[in-house]
Short mmCIF file of C-alpha atoms in Angstrom, two decimals:
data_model
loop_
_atom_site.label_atom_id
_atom_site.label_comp_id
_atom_site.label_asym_id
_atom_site.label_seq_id
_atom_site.Cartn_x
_atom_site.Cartn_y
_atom_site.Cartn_z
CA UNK Z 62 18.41 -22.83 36.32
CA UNK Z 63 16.97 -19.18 35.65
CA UNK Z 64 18.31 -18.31 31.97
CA UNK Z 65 16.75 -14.74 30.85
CA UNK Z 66 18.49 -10.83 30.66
CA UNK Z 67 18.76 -8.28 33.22
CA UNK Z 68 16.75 -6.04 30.80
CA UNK Z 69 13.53 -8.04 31.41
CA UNK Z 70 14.26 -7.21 34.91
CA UNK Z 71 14.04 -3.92 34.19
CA UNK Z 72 11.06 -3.69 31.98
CA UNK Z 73 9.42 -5.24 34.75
CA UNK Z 74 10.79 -2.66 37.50
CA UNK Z 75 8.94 -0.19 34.55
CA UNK Z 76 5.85 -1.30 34.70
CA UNK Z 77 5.50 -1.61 38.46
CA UNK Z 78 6.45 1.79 38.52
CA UNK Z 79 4.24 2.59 35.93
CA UNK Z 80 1.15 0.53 37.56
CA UNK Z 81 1.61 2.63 40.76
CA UNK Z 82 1.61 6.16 38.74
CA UNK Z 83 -1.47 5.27 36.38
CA UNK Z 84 -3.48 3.72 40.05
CA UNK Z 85 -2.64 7.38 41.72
CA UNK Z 86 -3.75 8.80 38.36
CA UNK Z 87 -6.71 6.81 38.38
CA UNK Z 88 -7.75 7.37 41.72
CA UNK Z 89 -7.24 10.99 41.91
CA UNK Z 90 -9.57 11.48 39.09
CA UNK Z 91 -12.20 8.95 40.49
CA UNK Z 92 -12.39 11.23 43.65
CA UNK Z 93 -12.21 14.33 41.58
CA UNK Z 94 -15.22 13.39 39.71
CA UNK Z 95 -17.20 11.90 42.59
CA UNK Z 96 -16.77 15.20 44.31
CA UNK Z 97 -17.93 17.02 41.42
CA UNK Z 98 -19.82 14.83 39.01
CA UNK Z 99 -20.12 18.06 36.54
CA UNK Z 100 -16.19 18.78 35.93
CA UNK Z 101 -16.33 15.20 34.82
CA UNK Z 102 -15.33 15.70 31.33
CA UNK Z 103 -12.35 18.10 31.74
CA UNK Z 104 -10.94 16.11 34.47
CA UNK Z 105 -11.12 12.60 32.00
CA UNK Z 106 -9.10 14.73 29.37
CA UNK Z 107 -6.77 15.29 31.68
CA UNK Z 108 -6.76 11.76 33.12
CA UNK Z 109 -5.96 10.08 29.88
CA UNK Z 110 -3.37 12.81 28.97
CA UNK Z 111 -1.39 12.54 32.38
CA UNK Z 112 -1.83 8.62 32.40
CA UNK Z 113 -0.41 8.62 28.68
CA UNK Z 114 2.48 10.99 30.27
CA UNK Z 115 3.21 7.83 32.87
CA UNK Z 116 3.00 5.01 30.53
CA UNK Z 117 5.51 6.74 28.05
CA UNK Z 118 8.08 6.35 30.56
CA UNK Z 119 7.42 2.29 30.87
CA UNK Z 120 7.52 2.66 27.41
CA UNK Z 121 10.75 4.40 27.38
CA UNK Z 122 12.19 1.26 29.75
CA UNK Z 123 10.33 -1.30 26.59
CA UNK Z 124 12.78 0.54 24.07
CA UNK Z 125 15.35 0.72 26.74
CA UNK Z 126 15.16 -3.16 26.99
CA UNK Z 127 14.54 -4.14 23.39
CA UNK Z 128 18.01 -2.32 22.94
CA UNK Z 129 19.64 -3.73 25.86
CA UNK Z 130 18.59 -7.07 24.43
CA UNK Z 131 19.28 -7.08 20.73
CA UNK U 161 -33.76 3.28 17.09
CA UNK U 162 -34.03 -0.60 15.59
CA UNK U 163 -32.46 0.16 12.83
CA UNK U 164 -29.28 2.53 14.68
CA UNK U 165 -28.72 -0.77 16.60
CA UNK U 166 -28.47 -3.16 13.86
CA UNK U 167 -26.09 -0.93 11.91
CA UNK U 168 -23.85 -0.67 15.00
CA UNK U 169 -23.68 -4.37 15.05
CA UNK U 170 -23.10 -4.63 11.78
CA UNK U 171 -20.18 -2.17 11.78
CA UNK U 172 -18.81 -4.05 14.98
CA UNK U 173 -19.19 -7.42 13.56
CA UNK U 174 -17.25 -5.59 10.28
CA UNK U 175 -14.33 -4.26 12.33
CA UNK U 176 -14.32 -7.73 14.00
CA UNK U 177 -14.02 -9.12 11.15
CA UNK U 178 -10.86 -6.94 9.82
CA UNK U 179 -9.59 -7.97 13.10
CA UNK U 180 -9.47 -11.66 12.73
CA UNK U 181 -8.03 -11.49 9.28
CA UNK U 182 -5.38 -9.59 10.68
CA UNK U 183 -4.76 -12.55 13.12
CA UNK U 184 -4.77 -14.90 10.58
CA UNK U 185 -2.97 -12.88 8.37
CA UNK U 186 -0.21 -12.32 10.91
CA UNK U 187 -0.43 -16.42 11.38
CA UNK U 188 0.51 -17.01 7.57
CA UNK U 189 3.46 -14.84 7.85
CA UNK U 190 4.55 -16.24 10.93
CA UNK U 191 4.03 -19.71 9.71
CA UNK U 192 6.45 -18.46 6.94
CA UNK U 193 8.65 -17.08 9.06
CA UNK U 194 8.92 -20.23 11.25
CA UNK U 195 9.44 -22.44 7.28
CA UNK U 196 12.22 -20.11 6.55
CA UNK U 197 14.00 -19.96 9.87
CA UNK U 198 13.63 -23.56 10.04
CA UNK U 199 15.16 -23.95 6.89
CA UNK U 200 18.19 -22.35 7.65
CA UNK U 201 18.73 -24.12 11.25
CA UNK U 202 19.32 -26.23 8.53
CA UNK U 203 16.81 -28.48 6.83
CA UNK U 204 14.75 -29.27 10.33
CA UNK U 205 11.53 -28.11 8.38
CA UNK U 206 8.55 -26.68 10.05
CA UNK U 207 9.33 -28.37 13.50
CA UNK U 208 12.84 -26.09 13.64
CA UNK U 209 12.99 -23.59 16.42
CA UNK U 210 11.18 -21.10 16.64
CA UNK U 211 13.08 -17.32 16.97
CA UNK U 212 10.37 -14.89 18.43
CA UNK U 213 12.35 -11.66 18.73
CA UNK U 214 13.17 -12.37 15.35
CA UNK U 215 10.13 -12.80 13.96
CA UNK U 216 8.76 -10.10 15.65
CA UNK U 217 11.58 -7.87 14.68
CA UNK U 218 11.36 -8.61 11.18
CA UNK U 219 7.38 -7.51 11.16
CA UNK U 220 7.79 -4.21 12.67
CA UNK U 221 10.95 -3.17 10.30
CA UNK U 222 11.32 -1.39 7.25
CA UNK U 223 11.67 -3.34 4.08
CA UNK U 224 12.62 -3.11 0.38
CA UNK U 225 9.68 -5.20 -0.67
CA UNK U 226 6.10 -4.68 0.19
CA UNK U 227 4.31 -8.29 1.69
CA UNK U 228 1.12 -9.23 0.01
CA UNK U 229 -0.01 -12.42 0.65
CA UNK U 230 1.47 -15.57 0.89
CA UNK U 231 4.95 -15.74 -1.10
CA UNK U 232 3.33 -12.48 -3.16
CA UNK U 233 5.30 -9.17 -2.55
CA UNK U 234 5.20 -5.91 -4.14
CA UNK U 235 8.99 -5.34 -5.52
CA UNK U 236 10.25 -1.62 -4.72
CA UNK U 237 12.15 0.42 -6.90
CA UNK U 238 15.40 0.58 -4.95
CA UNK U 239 17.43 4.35 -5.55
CA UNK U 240 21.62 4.15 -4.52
CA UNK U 241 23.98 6.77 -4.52
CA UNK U 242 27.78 6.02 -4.64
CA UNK U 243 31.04 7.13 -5.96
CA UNK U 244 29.48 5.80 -9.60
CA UNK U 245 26.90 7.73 -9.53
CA UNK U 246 22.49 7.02 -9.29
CA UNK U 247 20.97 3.92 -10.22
CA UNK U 248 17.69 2.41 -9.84
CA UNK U 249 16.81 -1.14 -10.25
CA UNK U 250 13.34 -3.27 -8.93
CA UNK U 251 13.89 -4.69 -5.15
CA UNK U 252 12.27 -8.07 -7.28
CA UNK U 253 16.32 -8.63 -8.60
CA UNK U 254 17.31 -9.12 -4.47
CA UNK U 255 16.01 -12.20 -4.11
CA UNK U 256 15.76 -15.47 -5.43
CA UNK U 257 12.97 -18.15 -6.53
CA UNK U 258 12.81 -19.12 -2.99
CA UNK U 259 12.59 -15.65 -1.45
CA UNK U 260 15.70 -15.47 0.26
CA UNK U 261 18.00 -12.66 0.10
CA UNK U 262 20.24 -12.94 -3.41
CA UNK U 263 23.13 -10.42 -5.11
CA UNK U 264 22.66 -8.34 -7.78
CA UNK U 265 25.43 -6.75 -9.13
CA UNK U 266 24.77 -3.41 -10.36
CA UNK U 267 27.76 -0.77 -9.64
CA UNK U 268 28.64 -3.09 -6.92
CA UNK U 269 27.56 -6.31 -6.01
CA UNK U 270 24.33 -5.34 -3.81
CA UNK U 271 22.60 -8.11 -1.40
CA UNK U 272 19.87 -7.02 1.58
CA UNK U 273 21.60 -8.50 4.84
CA UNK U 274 18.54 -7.99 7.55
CA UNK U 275 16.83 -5.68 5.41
CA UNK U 276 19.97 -3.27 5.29
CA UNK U 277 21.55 -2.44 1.66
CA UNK U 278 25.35 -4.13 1.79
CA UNK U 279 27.62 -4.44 -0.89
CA UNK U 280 29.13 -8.05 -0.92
CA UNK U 281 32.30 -9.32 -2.28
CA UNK U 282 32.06 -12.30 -4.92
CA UNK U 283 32.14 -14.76 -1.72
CA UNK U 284 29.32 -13.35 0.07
CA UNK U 285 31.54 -11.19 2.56
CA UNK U 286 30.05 -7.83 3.66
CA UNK U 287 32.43 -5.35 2.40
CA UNK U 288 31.99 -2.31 5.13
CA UNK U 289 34.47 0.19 3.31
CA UNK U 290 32.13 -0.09 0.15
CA UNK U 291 29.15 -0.15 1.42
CA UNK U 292 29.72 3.35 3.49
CA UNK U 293 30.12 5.24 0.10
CA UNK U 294 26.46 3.77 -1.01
CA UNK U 295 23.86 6.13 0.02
CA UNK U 296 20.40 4.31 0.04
CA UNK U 297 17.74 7.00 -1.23
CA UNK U 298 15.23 3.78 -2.02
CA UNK U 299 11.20 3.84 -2.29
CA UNK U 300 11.25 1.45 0.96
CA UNK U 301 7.59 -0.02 2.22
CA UNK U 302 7.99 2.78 4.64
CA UNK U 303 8.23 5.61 2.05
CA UNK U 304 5.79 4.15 -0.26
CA UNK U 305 3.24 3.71 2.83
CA UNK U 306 3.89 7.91 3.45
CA UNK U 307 3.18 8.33 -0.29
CA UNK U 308 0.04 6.66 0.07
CA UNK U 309 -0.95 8.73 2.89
CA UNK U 310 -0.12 12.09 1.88
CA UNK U 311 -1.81 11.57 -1.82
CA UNK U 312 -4.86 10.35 0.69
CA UNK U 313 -4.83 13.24 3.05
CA UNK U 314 -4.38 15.34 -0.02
CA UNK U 315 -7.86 13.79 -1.50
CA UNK U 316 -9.65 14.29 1.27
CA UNK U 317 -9.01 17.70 2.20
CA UNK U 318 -8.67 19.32 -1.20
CA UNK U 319 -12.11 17.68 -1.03
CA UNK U 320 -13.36 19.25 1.85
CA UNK U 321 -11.91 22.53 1.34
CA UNK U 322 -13.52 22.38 -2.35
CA UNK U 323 -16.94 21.97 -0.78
CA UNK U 324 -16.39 25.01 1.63
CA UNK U 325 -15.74 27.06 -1.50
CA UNK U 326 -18.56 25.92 -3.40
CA UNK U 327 -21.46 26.08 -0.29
CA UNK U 328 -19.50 29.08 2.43
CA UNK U 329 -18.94 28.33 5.59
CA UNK U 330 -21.81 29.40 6.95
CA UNK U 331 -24.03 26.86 5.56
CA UNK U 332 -24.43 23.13 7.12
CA UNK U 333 -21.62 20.64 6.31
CA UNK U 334 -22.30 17.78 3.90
CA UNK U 335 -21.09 14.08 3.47
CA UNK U 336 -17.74 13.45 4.19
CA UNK U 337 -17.63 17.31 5.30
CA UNK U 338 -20.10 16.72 8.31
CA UNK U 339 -17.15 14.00 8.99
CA UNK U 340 -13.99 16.22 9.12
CA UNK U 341 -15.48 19.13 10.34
CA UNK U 342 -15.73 18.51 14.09
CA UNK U 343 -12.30 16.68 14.17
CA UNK U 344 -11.02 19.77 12.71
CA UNK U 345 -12.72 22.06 15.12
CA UNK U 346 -11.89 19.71 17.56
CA UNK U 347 -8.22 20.58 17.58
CA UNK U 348 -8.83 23.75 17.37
CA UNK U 349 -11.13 24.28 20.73
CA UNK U 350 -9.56 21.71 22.30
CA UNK U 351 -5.71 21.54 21.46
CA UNK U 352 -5.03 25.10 19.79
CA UNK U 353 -6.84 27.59 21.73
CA UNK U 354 -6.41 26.36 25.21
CA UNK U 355 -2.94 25.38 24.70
CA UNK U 356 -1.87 29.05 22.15
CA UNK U 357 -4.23 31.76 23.47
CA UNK U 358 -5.50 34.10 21.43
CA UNK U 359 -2.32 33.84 18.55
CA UNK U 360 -3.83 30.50 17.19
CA UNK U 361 -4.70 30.93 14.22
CA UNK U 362 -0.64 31.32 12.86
CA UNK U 363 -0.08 27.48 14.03
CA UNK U 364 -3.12 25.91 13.19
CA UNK U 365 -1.60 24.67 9.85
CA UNK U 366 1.33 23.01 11.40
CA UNK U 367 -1.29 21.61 14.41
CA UNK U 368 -3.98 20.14 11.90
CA UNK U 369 -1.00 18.87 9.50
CA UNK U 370 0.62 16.91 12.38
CA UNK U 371 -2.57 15.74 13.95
CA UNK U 372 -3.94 13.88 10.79
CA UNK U 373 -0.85 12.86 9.53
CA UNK U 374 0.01 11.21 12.54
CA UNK U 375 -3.35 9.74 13.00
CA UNK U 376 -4.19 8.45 9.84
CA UNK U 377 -0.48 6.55 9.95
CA UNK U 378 -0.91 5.03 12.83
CA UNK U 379 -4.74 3.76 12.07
CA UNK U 380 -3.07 2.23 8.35
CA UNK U 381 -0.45 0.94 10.65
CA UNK U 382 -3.47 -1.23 12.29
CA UNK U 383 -4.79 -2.49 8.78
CA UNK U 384 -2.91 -5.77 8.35
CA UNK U 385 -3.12 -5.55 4.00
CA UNK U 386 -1.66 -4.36 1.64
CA UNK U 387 -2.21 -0.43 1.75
CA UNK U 388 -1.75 -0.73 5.39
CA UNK U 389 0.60 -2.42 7.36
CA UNK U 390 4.21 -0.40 7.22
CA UNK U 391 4.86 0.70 10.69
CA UNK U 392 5.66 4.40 9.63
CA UNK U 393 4.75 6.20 13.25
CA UNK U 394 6.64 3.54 14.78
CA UNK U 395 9.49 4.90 12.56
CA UNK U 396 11.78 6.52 14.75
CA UNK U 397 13.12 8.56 11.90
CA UNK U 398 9.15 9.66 11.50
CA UNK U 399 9.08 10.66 14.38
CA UNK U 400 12.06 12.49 14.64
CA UNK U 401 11.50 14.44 11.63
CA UNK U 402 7.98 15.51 13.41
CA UNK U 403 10.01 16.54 16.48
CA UNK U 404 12.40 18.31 14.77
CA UNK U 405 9.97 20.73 12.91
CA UNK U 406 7.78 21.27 16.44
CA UNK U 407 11.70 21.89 17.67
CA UNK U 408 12.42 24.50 15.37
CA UNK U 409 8.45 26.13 15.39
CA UNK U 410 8.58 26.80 18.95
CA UNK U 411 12.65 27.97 18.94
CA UNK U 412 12.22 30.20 15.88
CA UNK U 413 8.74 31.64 17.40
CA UNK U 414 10.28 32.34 21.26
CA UNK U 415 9.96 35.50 22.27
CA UNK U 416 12.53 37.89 24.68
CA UNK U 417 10.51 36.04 28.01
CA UNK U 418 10.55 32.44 26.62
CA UNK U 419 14.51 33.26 26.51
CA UNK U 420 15.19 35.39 29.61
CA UNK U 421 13.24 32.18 31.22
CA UNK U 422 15.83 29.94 29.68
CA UNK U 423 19.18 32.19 30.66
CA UNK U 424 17.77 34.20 33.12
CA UNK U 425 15.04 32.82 35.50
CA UNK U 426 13.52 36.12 36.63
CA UNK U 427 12.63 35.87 40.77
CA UNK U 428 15.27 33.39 41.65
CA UNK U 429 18.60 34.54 43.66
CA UNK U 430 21.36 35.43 41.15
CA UNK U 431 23.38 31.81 42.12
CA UNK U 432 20.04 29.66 41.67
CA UNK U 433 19.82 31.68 38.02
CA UNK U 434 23.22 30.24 37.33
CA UNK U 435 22.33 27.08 37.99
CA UNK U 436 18.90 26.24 36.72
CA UNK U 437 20.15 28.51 32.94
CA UNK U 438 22.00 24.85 32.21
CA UNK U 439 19.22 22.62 33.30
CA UNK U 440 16.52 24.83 31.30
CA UNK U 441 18.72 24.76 28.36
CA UNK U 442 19.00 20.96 28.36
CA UNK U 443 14.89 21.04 28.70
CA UNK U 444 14.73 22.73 25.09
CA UNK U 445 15.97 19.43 23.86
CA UNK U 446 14.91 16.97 25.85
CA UNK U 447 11.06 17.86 25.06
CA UNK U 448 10.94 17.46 21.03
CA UNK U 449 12.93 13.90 22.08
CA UNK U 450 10.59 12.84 24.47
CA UNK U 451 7.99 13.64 21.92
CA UNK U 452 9.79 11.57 19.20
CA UNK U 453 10.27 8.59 21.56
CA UNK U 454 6.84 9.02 23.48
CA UNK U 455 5.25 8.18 19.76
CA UNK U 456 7.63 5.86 18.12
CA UNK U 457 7.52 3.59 21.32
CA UNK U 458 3.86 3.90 21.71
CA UNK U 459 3.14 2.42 18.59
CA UNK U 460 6.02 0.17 18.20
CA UNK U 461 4.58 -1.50 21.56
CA UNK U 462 1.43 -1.39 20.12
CA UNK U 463 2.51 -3.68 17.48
CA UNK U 464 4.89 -6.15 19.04
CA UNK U 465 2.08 -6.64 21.86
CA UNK U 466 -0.33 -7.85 19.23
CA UNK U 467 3.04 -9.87 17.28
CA UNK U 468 3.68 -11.41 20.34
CA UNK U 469 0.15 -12.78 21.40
CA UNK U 470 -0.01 -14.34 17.98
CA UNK U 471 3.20 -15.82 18.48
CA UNK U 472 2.18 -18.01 21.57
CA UNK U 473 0.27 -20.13 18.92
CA UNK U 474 3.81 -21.15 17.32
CA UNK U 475 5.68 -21.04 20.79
CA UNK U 476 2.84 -23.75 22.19
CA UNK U 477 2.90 -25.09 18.92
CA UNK U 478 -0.85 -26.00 19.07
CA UNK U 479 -3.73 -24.76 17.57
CA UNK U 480 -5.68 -24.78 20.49
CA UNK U 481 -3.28 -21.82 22.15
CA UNK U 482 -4.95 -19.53 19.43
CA UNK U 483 -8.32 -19.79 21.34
CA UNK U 484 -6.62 -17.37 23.89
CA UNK U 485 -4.77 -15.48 21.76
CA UNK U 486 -6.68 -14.86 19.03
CA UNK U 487 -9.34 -12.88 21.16
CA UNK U 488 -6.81 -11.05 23.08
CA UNK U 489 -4.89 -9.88 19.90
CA UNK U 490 -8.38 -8.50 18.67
CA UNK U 491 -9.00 -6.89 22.12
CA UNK U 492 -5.39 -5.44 22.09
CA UNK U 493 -5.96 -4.23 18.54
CA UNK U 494 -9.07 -2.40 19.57
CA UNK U 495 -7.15 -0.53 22.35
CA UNK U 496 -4.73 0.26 19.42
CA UNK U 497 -7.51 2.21 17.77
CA UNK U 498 -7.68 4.51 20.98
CA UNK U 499 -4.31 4.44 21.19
CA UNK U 500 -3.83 5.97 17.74
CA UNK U 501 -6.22 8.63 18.44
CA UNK U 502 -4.54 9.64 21.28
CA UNK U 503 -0.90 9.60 20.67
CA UNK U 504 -2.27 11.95 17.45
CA UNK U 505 -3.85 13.90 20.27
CA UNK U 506 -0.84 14.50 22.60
CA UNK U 507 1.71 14.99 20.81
CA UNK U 508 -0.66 17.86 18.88
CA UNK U 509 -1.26 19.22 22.37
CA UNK U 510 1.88 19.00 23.72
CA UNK U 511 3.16 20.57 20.54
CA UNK U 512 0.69 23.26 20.98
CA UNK U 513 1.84 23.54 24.60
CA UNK U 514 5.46 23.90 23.80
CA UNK U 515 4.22 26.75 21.46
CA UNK U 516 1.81 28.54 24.20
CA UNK U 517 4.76 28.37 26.74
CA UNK U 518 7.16 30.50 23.60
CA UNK U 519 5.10 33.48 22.87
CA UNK U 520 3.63 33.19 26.12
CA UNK U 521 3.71 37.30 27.28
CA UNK U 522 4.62 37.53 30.86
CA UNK U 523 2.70 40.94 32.43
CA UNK U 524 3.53 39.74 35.72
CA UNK U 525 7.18 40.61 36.03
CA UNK U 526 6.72 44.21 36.75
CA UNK U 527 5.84 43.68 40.12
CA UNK U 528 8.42 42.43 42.35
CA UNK U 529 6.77 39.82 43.62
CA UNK U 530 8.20 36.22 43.74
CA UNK U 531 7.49 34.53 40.55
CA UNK U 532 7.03 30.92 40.43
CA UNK U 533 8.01 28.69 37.58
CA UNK U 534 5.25 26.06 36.21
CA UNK U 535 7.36 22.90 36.33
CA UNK U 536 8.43 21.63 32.69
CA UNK U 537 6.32 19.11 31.48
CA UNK U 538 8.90 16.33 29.37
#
């Protein structure tokens, strides 16, 4: 039998969402930089600012589940 | 070019190093952890089983005592208010020979029940009623750790700013100077002005203030000794208390448009004005608490990720799981270090951008043209 808490179920949900959000993130700026190689820098900035705006929200679900749990 | 090389391996082998005595460091107290919970399963020894949300938990928390080494902790002085007044005794009188928590009567009878102040009755009972009138003003690890850092962010830039006095500004930087001066400017160019406009200057204060306190906590957050090692930005009252100042900058510095934006969206029908006042009010809250949870839960991952990878070696029980683990704990720690820089980073900018998007002056609404609202960024 399968013991374990609905909240890992939905830490997990989190980070799938998450792993889509920072792969469009990713790839957007991958194309954005291989069309123009020069904007490189400002479009990195940006990258790591809107993929740290994603993974808060897994991280919100992390908290949400540490809660749920204790 | 030889010699740039070598020094980069030294200073990599170095922070290598620091790394692997955290791991091992973390092992100890884990090993301790596991002797003490095993103990009170109730006398199974080492072998007893092993709690890993607890020991986890108990790593990341505040504490009355600071952890040294080994059975060696630095004892707190612990401050209560109650109905009987102040008093102040050493957190060395709450526990016993064998480090678990013990009474101490002062104007009650005080014991630490998971690292919370209780007042017990003489038969070990947690008496509720009392322990709501104590208020607990202590020095905790937590406190002592944002002592630390303030007196050290007070020696370096009262440093700094010395040096500026003594050689201009116009001159080159020097020593530590040539450090802190592009990590200044940084947040200016890169967070301030952007983010402000041409008003900057007012908020720089609060920006640079912010940034390096934030950064500095979470980097001693990463050093497993003894002046490191609190989890203060993982604090959720930390970070609350940072929200709450960016919360009342940015409310007490909105102008008439930042407002009319709020209660009256200019451009929109008069019914879609009625609705989206609500939903733009709600937005003036939910941003300084997404900015205290973004932080606190950053780091606070930050740190159970690396607990937890060093706790496989006790959940395997074998020595030979730390061959995994220990690498990946030092890999996750040196993630950590970018992490730290850049949850200092965003919530500066995003601070900054909650400021721009206040005094922000509208020109635009003159013309009757429809006027588009930038989504909110939570």
């Amino acid at each position: 039998m399968v013991v374990g808490s609905v909240a890992a179920i939905g830490a997990g949900l989190a980070a799938i969402g998450a792993g889509i959000g920072i792969g469009q993130i990713g790839k957007g700026a991958v194309e954005g930089i291989a069309r123009q190689p020069e904007a490189a820098n400002d479009i990195r900035a940006n990258m790591i600012v809107a993929a740290a705006f994603v993974e808060a929200v897994a991280l919100f679900a992390v908290v949400v589940a540490l809660l749920g749990n204790g | 070019m030889g010699k740039n090389f070598k020094s980069l391996l030294v200073a990599a082998f170095s922070l290598g190093m620091m790394f692997f005595y955290n791991s091992s460091k973390a092992q100890d107290s884990v090993h301790h952890a596991t002797e003490e919970h095993g103990k009170a399963e109730g006398g199974h020894a080492t072998e007893g089983k092993f709690d890993v949300t607890k020991t986890i938990l108990e790593h990341i928390k505040d504490d009355h005592s600071w952890h040294l080494w080994g059975h060696t902790s630095l004892p707190l002085p612990v401050i209560l208010y109650s109905d009987k007044g102040f008093e102040v005794f050493s957190s060395s009188n709450l526990v016993d020979a064998h480090h678990e928590p013990a009474a101490y009567q002062g104007n009650y009878l005080y014991k630490t029940v998971e690292g919370k102040m209780k007042v017990v009755n003489a038969d070990g009972s947690i008496d509720e009623a009392a322990t709501k009138k104590v208020w607990d003003f202590s020095i905790t690890k937590n406190v002592a750790s944002l002592l630390f850092t303030v007196a050290l962010l007070l020696i370096i830039f009262l440093s700094v700013a010395n040096a500026y006095k003594r050689h201009g500004v116009k001159s080159a930087p020097k020593g530590f100077q040539s450090f802190m001066e592009p990590l200044i400017l940084f947040v200016r160019d890169d967070i301030a002005k952007p983010n402000i406009g041409h008003k900057y200057a007012k908020y720089m204060p609060f920006l640079l203030t912010v940034f390096f306190l934030i950064w500095i906590n979470n980097i001693l957050g990463l050093v497993p000794f003894f002046p490191g090692g609190a989890n203060v930005s993982g604090n959720i009252a930390f970070t609350m208390t940072l929200a709450v100042f960016t919360f009342i900058l940015v409310n007490i510095n909105g102008n008439k448009d930042y407002w009319k934006h709020i209660f009256w969206m200019p451009g929109m029908p008069v019914a879609m004005k009625i609705f989206l006042a609500p939903i733009e009010l709600l937005g003036v809250f939910t941003k300084p608490i997404s900015l205290m949870i973004r932080l606190f839960a950053n780091i606070t991952a930050g740190h159970i990720l690396v607990l937890s990878l060093i706790c496989l070696i006790f959940i395997f029980k074998s020595v030979f799981a730390a061959t995994i683990a220990v690498p990946f704990a030092i890999f996750i720690s040196l993630i950590e270090l970018l992490v730290a820089f850049l949850q200092a980073f965003i919530f500066t900018m995003l601070a900054a951008m909650y400021i721009g998007m206040a005094i922000e002056e509208h020109h635009h609404h003159d013309d009757h043209e429809p006027h588009y609202h930038e989504p909110d960024v939570a």
